Each structure stands twice: as C-alpha cells, then as structure tokens.
Short mmCIF file of C-alpha atoms in Angstrom, two decimals:
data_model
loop_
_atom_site.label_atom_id
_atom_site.label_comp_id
_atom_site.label_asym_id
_atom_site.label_seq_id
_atom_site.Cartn_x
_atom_site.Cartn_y
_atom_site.Cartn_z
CA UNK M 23 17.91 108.21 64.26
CA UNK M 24 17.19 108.61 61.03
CA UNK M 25 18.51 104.97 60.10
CA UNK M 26 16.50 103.57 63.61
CA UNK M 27 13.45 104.80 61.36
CA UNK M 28 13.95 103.65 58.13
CA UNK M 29 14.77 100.07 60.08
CA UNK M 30 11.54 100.38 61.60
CA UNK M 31 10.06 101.19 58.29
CA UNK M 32 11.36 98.45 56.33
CA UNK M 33 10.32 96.33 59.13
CA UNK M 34 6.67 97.01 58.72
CA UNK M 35 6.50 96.60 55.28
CA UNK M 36 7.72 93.30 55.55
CA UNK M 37 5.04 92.43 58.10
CA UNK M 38 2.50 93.93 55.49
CA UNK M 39 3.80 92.34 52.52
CA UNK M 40 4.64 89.07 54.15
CA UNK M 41 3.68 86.50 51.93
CA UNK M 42 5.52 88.54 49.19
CA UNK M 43 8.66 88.43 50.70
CA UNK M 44 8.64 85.04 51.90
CA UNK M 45 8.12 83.78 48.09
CA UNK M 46 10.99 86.75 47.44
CA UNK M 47 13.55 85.30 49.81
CA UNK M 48 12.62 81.51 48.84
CA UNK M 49 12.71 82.21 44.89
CA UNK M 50 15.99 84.51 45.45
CA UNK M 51 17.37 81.25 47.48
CA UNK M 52 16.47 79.02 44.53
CA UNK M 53 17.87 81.80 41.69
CA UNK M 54 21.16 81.49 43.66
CA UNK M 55 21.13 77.69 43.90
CA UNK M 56 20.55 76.95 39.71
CA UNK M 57 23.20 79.43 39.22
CA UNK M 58 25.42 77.76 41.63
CA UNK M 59 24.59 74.49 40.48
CA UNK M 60 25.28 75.88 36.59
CA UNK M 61 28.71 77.34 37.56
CA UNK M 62 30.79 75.64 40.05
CA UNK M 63 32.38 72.89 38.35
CA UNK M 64 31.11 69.50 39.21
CA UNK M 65 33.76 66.29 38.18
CA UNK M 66 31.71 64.24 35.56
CA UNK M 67 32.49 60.82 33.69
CA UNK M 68 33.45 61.56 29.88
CA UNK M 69 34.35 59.13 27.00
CA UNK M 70 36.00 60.00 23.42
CA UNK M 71 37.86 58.28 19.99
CA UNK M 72 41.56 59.61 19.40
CA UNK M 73 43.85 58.87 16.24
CA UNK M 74 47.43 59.01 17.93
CA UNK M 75 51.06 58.60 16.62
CA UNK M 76 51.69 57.78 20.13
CA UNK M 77 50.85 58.24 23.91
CA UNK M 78 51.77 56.99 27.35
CA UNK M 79 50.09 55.25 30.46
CA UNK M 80 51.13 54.01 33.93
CA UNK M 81 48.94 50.79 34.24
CA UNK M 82 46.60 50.79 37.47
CA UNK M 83 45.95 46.90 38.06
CA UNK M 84 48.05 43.85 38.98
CA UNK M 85 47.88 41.07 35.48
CA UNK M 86 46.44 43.64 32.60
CA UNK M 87 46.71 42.24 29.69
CA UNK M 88 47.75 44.64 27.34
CA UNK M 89 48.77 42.39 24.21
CA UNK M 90 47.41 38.59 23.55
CA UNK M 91 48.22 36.34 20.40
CA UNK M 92 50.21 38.38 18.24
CA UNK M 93 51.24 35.91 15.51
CA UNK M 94 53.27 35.95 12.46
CA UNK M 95 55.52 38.22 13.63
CA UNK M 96 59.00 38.51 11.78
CA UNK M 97 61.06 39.56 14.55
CA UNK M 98 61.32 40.96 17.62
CA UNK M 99 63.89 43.50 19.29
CA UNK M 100 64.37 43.87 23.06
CA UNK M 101 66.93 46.87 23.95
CA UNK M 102 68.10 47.07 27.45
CA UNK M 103 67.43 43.84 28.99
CA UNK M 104 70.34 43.75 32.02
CA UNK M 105 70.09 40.58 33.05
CA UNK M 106 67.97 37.17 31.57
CA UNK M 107 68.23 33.26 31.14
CA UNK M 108 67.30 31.14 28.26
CA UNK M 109 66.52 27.26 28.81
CA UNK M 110 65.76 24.89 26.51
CA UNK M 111 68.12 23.23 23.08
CA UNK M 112 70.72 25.03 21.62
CA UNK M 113 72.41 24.79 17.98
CA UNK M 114 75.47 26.89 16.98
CA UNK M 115 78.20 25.90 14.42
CA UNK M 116 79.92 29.33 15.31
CA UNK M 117 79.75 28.39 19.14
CA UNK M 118 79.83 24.28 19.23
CA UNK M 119 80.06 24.52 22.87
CA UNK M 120 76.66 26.19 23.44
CA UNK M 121 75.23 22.56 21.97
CA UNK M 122 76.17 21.29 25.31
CA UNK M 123 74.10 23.85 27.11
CA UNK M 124 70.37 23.32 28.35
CA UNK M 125 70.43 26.72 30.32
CA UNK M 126 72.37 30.34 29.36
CA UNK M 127 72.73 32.99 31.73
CA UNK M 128 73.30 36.05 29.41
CA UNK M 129 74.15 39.47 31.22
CA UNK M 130 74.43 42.91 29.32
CA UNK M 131 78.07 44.56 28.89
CA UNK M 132 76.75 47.58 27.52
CA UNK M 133 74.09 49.90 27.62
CA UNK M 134 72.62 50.06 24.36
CA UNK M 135 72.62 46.03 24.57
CA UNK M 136 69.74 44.21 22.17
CA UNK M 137 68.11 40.78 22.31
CA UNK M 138 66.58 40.06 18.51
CA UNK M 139 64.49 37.15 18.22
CA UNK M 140 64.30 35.59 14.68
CA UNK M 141 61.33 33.30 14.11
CA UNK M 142 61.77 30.24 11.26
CA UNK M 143 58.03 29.63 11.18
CA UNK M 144 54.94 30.33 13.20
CA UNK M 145 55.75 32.64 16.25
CA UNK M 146 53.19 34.07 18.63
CA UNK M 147 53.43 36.85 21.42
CA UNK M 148 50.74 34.73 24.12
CA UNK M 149 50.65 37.88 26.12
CA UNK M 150 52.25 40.76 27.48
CA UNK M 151 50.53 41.05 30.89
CA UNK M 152 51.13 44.47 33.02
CA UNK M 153 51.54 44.69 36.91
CA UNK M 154 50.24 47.85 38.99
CA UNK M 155 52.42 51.17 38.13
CA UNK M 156 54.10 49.64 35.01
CA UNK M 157 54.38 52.42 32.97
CA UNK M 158 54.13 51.93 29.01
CA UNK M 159 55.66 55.12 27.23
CA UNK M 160 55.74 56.29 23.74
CA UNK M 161 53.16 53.23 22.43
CA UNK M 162 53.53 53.53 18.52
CA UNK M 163 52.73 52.30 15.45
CA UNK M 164 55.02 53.01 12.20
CA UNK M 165 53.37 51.99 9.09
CA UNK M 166 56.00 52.42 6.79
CA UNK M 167 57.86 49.41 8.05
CA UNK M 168 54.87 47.82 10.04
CA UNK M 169 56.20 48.31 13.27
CA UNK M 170 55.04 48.17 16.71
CA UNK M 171 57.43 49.61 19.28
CA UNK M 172 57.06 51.14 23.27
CA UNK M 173 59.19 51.17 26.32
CA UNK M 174 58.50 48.97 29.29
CA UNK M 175 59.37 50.16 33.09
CA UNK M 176 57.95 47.84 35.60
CA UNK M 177 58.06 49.35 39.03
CA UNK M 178 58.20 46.32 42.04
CA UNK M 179 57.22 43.46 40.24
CA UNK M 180 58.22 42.06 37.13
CA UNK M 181 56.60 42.13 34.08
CA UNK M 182 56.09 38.88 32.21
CA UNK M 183 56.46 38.49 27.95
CA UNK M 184 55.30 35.51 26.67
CA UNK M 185 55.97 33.81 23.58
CA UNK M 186 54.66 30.17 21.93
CA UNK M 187 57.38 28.95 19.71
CA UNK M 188 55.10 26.25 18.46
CA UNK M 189 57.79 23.43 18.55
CA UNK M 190 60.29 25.72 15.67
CA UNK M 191 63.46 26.98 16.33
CA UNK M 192 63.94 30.20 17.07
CA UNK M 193 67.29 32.12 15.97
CA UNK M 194 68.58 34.11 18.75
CA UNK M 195 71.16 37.19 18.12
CA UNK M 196 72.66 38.88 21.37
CA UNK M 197 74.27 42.11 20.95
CA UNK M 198 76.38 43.60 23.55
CA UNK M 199 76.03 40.17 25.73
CA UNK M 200 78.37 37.84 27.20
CA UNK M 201 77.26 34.38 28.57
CA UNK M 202 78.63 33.28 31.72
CA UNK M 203 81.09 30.52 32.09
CA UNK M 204 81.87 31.01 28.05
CA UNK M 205 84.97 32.79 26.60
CA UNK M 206 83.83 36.22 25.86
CA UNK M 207 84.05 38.08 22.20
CA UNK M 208 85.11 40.97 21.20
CA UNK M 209 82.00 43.57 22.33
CA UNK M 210 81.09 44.34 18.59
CA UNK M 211 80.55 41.02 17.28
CA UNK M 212 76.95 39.18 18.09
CA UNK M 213 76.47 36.20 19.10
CA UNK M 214 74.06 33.79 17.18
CA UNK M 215 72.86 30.53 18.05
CA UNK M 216 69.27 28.49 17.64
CA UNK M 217 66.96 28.05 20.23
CA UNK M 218 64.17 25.24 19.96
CA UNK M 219 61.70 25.26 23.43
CA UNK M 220 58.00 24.53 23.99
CA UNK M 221 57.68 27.50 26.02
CA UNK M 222 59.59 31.05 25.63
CA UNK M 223 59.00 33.72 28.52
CA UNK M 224 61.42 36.52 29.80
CA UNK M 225 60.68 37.77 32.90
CA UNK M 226 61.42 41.64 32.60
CA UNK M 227 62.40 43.81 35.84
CA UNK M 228 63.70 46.76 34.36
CA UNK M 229 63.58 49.31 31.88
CA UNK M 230 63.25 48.38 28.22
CA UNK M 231 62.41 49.34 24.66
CA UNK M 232 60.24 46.77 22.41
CA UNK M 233 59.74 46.62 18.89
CA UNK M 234 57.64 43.92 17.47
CA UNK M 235 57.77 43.74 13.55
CA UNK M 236 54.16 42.71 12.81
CA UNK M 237 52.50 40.33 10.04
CA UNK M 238 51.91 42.38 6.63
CA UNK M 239 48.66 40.45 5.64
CA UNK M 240 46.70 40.08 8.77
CA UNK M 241 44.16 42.60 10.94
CA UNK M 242 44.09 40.63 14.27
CA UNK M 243 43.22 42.34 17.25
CA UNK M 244 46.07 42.36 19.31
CA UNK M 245 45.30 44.50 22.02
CA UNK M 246 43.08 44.10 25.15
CA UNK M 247 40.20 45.99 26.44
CA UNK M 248 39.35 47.90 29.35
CA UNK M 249 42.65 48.30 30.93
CA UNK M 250 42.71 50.85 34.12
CA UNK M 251 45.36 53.77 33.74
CA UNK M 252 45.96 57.05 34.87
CA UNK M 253 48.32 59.65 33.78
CA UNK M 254 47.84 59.27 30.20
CA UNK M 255 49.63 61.43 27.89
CA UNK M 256 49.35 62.27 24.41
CA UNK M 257 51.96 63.90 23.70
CA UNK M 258 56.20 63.11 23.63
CA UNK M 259 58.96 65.48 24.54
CA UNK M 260 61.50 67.18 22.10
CA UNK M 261 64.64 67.37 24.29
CA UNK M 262 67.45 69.49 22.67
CA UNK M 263 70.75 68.04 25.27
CA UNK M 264 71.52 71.77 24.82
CA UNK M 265 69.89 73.85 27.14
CA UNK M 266 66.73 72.61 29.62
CA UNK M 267 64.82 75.74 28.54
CA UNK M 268 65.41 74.95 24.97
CA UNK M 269 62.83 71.44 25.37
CA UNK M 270 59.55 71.49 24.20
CA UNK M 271 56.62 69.10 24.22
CA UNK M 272 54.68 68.14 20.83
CA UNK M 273 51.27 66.81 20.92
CA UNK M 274 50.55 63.42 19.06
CA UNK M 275 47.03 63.61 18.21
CA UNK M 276 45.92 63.34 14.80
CA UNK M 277 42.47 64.10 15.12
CA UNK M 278 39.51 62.86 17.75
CA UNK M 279 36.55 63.90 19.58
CA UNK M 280 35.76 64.23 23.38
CA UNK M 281 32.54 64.21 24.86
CA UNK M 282 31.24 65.19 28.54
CA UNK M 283 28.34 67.24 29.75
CA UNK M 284 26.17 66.26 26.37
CA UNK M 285 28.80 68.71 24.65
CA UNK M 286 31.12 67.45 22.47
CA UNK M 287 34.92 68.94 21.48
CA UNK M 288 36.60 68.11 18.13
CA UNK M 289 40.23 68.07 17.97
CA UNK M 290 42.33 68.44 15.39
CA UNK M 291 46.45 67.55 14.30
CA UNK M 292 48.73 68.54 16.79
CA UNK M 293 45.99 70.21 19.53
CA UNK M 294 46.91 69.54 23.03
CA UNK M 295 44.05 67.40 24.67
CA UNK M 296 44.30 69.30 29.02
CA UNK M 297 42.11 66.71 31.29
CA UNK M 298 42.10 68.02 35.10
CA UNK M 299 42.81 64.93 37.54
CA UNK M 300 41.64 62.36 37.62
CA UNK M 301 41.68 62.23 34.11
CA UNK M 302 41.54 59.17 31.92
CA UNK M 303 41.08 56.27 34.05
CA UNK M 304 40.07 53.58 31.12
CA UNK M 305 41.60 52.40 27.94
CA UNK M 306 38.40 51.05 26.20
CA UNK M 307 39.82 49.95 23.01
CA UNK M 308 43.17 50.60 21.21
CA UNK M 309 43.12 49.55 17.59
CA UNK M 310 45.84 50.37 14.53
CA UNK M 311 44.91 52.02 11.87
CA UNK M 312 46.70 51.09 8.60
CA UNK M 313 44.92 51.49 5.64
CA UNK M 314 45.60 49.34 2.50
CA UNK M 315 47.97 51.23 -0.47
CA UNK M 316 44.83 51.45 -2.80
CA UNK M 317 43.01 53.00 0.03
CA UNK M 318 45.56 55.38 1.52
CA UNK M 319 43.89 58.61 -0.15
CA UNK M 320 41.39 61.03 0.40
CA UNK M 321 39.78 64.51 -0.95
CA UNK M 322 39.94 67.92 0.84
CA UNK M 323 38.73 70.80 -0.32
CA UNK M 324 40.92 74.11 0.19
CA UNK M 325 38.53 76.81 -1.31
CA UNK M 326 38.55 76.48 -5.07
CA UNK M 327 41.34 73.66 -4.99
CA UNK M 328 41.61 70.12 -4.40
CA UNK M 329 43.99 68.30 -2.22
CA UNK M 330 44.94 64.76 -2.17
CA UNK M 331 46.75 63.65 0.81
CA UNK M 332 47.37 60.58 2.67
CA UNK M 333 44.77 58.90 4.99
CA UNK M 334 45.62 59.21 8.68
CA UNK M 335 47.59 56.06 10.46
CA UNK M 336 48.28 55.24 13.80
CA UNK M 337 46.56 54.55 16.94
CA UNK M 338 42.89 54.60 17.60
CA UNK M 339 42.25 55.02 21.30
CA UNK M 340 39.19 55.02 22.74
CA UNK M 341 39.16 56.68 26.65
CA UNK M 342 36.73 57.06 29.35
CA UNK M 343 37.89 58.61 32.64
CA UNK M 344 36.45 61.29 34.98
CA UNK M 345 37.02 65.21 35.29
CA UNK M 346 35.41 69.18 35.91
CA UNK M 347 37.50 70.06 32.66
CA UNK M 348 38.77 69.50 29.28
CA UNK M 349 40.45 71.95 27.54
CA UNK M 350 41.94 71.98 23.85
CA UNK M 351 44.18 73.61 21.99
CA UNK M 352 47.56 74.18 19.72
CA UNK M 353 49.29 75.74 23.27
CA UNK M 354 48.55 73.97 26.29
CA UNK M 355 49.13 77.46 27.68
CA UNK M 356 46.07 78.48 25.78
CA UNK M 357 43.46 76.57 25.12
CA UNK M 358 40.46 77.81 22.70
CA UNK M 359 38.26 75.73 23.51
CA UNK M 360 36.82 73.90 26.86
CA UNK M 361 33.97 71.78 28.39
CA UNK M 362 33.13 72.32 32.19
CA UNK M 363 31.27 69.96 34.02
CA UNK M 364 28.76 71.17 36.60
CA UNK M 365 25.63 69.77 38.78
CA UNK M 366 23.25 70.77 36.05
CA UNK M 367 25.17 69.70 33.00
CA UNK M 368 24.72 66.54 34.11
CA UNK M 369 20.82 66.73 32.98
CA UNK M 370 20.74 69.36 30.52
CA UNK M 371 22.76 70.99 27.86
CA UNK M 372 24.56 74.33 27.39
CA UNK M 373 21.79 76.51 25.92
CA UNK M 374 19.48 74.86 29.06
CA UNK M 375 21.45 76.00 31.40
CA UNK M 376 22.35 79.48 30.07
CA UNK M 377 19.03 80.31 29.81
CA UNK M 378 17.64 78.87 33.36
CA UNK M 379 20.88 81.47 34.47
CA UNK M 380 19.32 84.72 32.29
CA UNK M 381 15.87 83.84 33.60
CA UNK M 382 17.23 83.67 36.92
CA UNK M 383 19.22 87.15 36.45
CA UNK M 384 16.27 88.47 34.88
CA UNK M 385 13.75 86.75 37.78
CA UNK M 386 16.16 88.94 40.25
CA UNK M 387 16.37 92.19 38.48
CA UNK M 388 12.26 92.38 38.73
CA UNK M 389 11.92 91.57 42.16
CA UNK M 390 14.40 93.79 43.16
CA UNK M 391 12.57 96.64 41.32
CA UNK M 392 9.69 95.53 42.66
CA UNK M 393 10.70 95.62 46.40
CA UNK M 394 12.73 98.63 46.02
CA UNK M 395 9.34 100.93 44.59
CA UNK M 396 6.71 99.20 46.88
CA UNK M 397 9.14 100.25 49.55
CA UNK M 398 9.50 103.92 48.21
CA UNK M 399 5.94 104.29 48.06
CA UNK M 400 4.78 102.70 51.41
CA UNK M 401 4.48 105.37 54.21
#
C-alpha cells in the first residue's frame, strides 16, 4: 500500500511540475546522447609521417606502380627466381655456344639460386608495377652500401619488372642455374655471359628477394604515390629456429607522428605503432632519407652534456588509412599512449569534449537534487 501511495504521489507531482520534467527528461536524454557520442568509439580517417628501417604491405589494386625510372643503378640481385627466359643477343667466350642462342630458358637447381644483373652503362628500372594481394615485405633502405632491397610474393597473377637497357649490354651472372638443352656445370660455378636487348622484362610468379644497388650521386624520386594497401606493418620478426616461444617481434620505427581526432601522437625509436582494422589503407608518399657525410650529425642535449650522434636514415612514409584507435608504445602489450575516435571528436578536441561530459555530469547531479527535494517537500 504504502508503495501504491508514494506511486500516486510521484504521479501528481509530475502533473504539477509538468513543464519541469518534460525539459528534465529531454535535457537528461540529450546529457546521455553527448556522452554517448564522446565515448563510444567512432572509426575516423587519420594521416601521419614515419622514419622506418623497414615495413611491409599487401598491395590492394591490380597495376600499382610502386617503383618508376630508377636509373644508374650498378647492379641488381634477384634471389629465388624458379623459373625465367631471356631473349635477345648473347656473347660468351667461356660458353661459345650461347652465341648461337636468341632465347635461354634458365631454371633454378637450388634454392638459394641468384640472378645478378651487371649494367656497362646507363641502366634503368621502367617500373615495378604490383597486382592485387602482392605482398611487399621487409621494404629497406641500407645506407651504408646504398642499397635498396624487399621481397616480392605475387599471389595469382604475375608481377612484371621492367628494365630499359638503352641499346648496352648487359652482363648476366646465374648462380645455381642450368640452361636447358646446354651441358650443365658443376652447381658452384656461375655462369656468365652478355646480354644486349632493346627491351628487358622478367615476368615474376613467385616468391623473391630484390636488391637494387642504387646511384651514389643522384636524389630521384623513385617511388610512386598513393598506392592502396592494407595490413601494413612496421615492424620485422626475430625468429630464434630454437624454440617458437623464444621469437619476438621488433618494431622499425625511428621516429614519426600520427594524427586523428585533431590530437596528435609522437612516436619515438623502437615504439610499436597498434592501428585497429582497417588500418592504413594509403601509402601517400615513401621517400629515402640519406643525408650527405657533412650533414650526417646533429646536437642533443642530455642534461648538462652534449651528444653528437648520427642523423636518422631510412624510410619516410607518409600513411593515411581509417580506424576507432591508435595506440603506441615500447610493448604492443602495453601501450602508454592512445587516440580514440568518437562522433564528437570529429568536430571538437579533447578538452571540448571532456568538459561538454563534466557539464553534462554536473547538469545531472543538479537536477537530480532538484527533483529528489521538490519531491520530499510536496505533500
């Protein structure tokens, strides 16, 4: 009964107080909206600069160019090609019979088998174009010996490496090859011949490693823009053979910022960068960084001492991609620091939105008290 009454109570002091408590329920309504709309993590485009030592990408569109008139290169190595054919003139005092030859089919005899190519004047890379799901791992740069290396695995189509030759012959040393319908060597000793063609392109359909030894005294962009990705990593595994449990994973960052939700994250060397799916979905821009001798130092301050160290060298990657959620830290495990994406991020910043939630706390706490001491008080 006695509940009946305070029912019928609270009933009439709504009908008293009526426009009250309709602008109580329809303020309470929006309180609970803002802080839902300030909370529950929203996905949200984001964009950011990373120095690398290396990452990895599985390409997302059929013909992405990922590399376009690298020239003056010095040589190039090509480790784990199965299966390939070379057309064009061939020269060999070691191998007169290959003079005779306008076509070689060359097939691998080992694993570890390597195709170097030997350039006797100007030699350009047209293009390295990528097909849908090719996935480029471990892209590097190594500035000690000018170096740019990563491993190729094409998934149903082929992946096409293009070379202009410019009219010079090229020398052409095959380790771990034989040529069919030619007396094989022994397994350890290469084969070497010259090549002259108009055109040079190997089709590749499986897994391989390429390193490309660059041009000391040019800074051509060689890399294209705007390529489509997904699963991007930056980071490469340290596998011990030993024991599975033993393997650990080493980020690759150097240093970089990230930006989403007008907030912006720095990272630092060897800080994990944790992107919920779907993650970065653009390459804007990759650039190497290799600084001239005379310019390879800079000044850090320690407290009371002074450091000189090295300049950073590498990769410079520029991303865009969508998420709710970047995390950073030493331990993907545990991350220290993090940038969630919500509705109202999107149009305001952090300190915006944590006070429109206080006011809205605060906005409750008095109505409440309000409603709760009318009540008391109301017959």
């Amino acid at each position: 009964m006695k509940s009946k009454h305070n029912f019928k109570s609270f009933w009439r002091f709504i009908r008293k107080n009526l426009k009250f408590c309709t602008v109580f329920i329809v303020t309470l309504a929006l309180v609970f909206l803002s802080i839902f709309w300030g909370i529950i993590p929203v996905k949200q485009n984001f964009e950011g600069n990373l120095l690398v030592k290396s990452f990895s990408f599985t390409c997302q569109e059929n013909e992405s160019l990922l590399l376009k008139d690298v020239d003056n290169l010095s040589q190039i190595d090509l480790s784990g090609l199965k299966k390939f054919t070379l057309a064009g003139i061939f020269s060999s005092l070691a191998d007169p019979e290959l003079n005779k030859r306008e076509r070689l089919e060359i097939e691998s005899i080992r694993e570890n088998s390597t195709l170097t190519i030997t350039p006797t004047a100007d030699f350009i890379l047209q293009e390295l174009r990528l097909q849908k799901e090719t996935r480029v791992k471990n892209l590097k740069y190594a500035p000690f010996d000018n170096r740019l290396a990563f491993s190729l695995q094409p998934n149903s189509q082929p992946v096409n490496l293009s070379f202009n030759p410019s009219g010079n012959p090229i020398k052409i040393t095959l380790s771990g090859y034989k040529i069919a319908n030619l007396p094989q060597k022994k397994e350890d000793i290469p084969l070497e011949f010259n090549l002259s063609t108009t055109e040079f392109k190997l089709e590749i359909q499986q897994a391989i490693d390429v390193n490309l030894q660059l041009s000391q005294d040019k800074e051509q962009p060689i890399f294209w823009r705007n390529i489509k990705v997904s699963n991007v990593r930056f980071e490469r595994p340290i596998i011990t053979g030993n024991n599975v449990r033993d393997d650990l994973v080493e980020s690759t960052i150097i240093s970089g910022n990230i930006r989403m939700a007008q907030q912006d994250l720095k990272l630092e060397e060897n800080q994990f960068l944790i992107v919920e799916k779907p993650g970065v979905e653009i390459l804007n821009q990759i650039k190497i960084i290799r600084e001239d001798s005379n310019q390879n130092l800079k000044l850090k301050t320690t407290g009371e001492n002074l450091q000189i160290t090295e300049a950073s060298q590498g990769l410079e990657v520029s991303v865009s991609g969508n998420t709710n959620s970047i995390q950073v830290g030493l331990n993907p495990r545990l991350p220290i620091a993090q940038i969630q994406g919500s509705f109202l991020s999107r149009y305001l910043g952090s300190e915006a939105i944590v006070a429109i939630i206080s006011f809205s706390a605060g906005l409750i706490v008095s109505l409440l008290s309000w409603l709760f001491d009318n009540f008391a008080a109301s017959p």
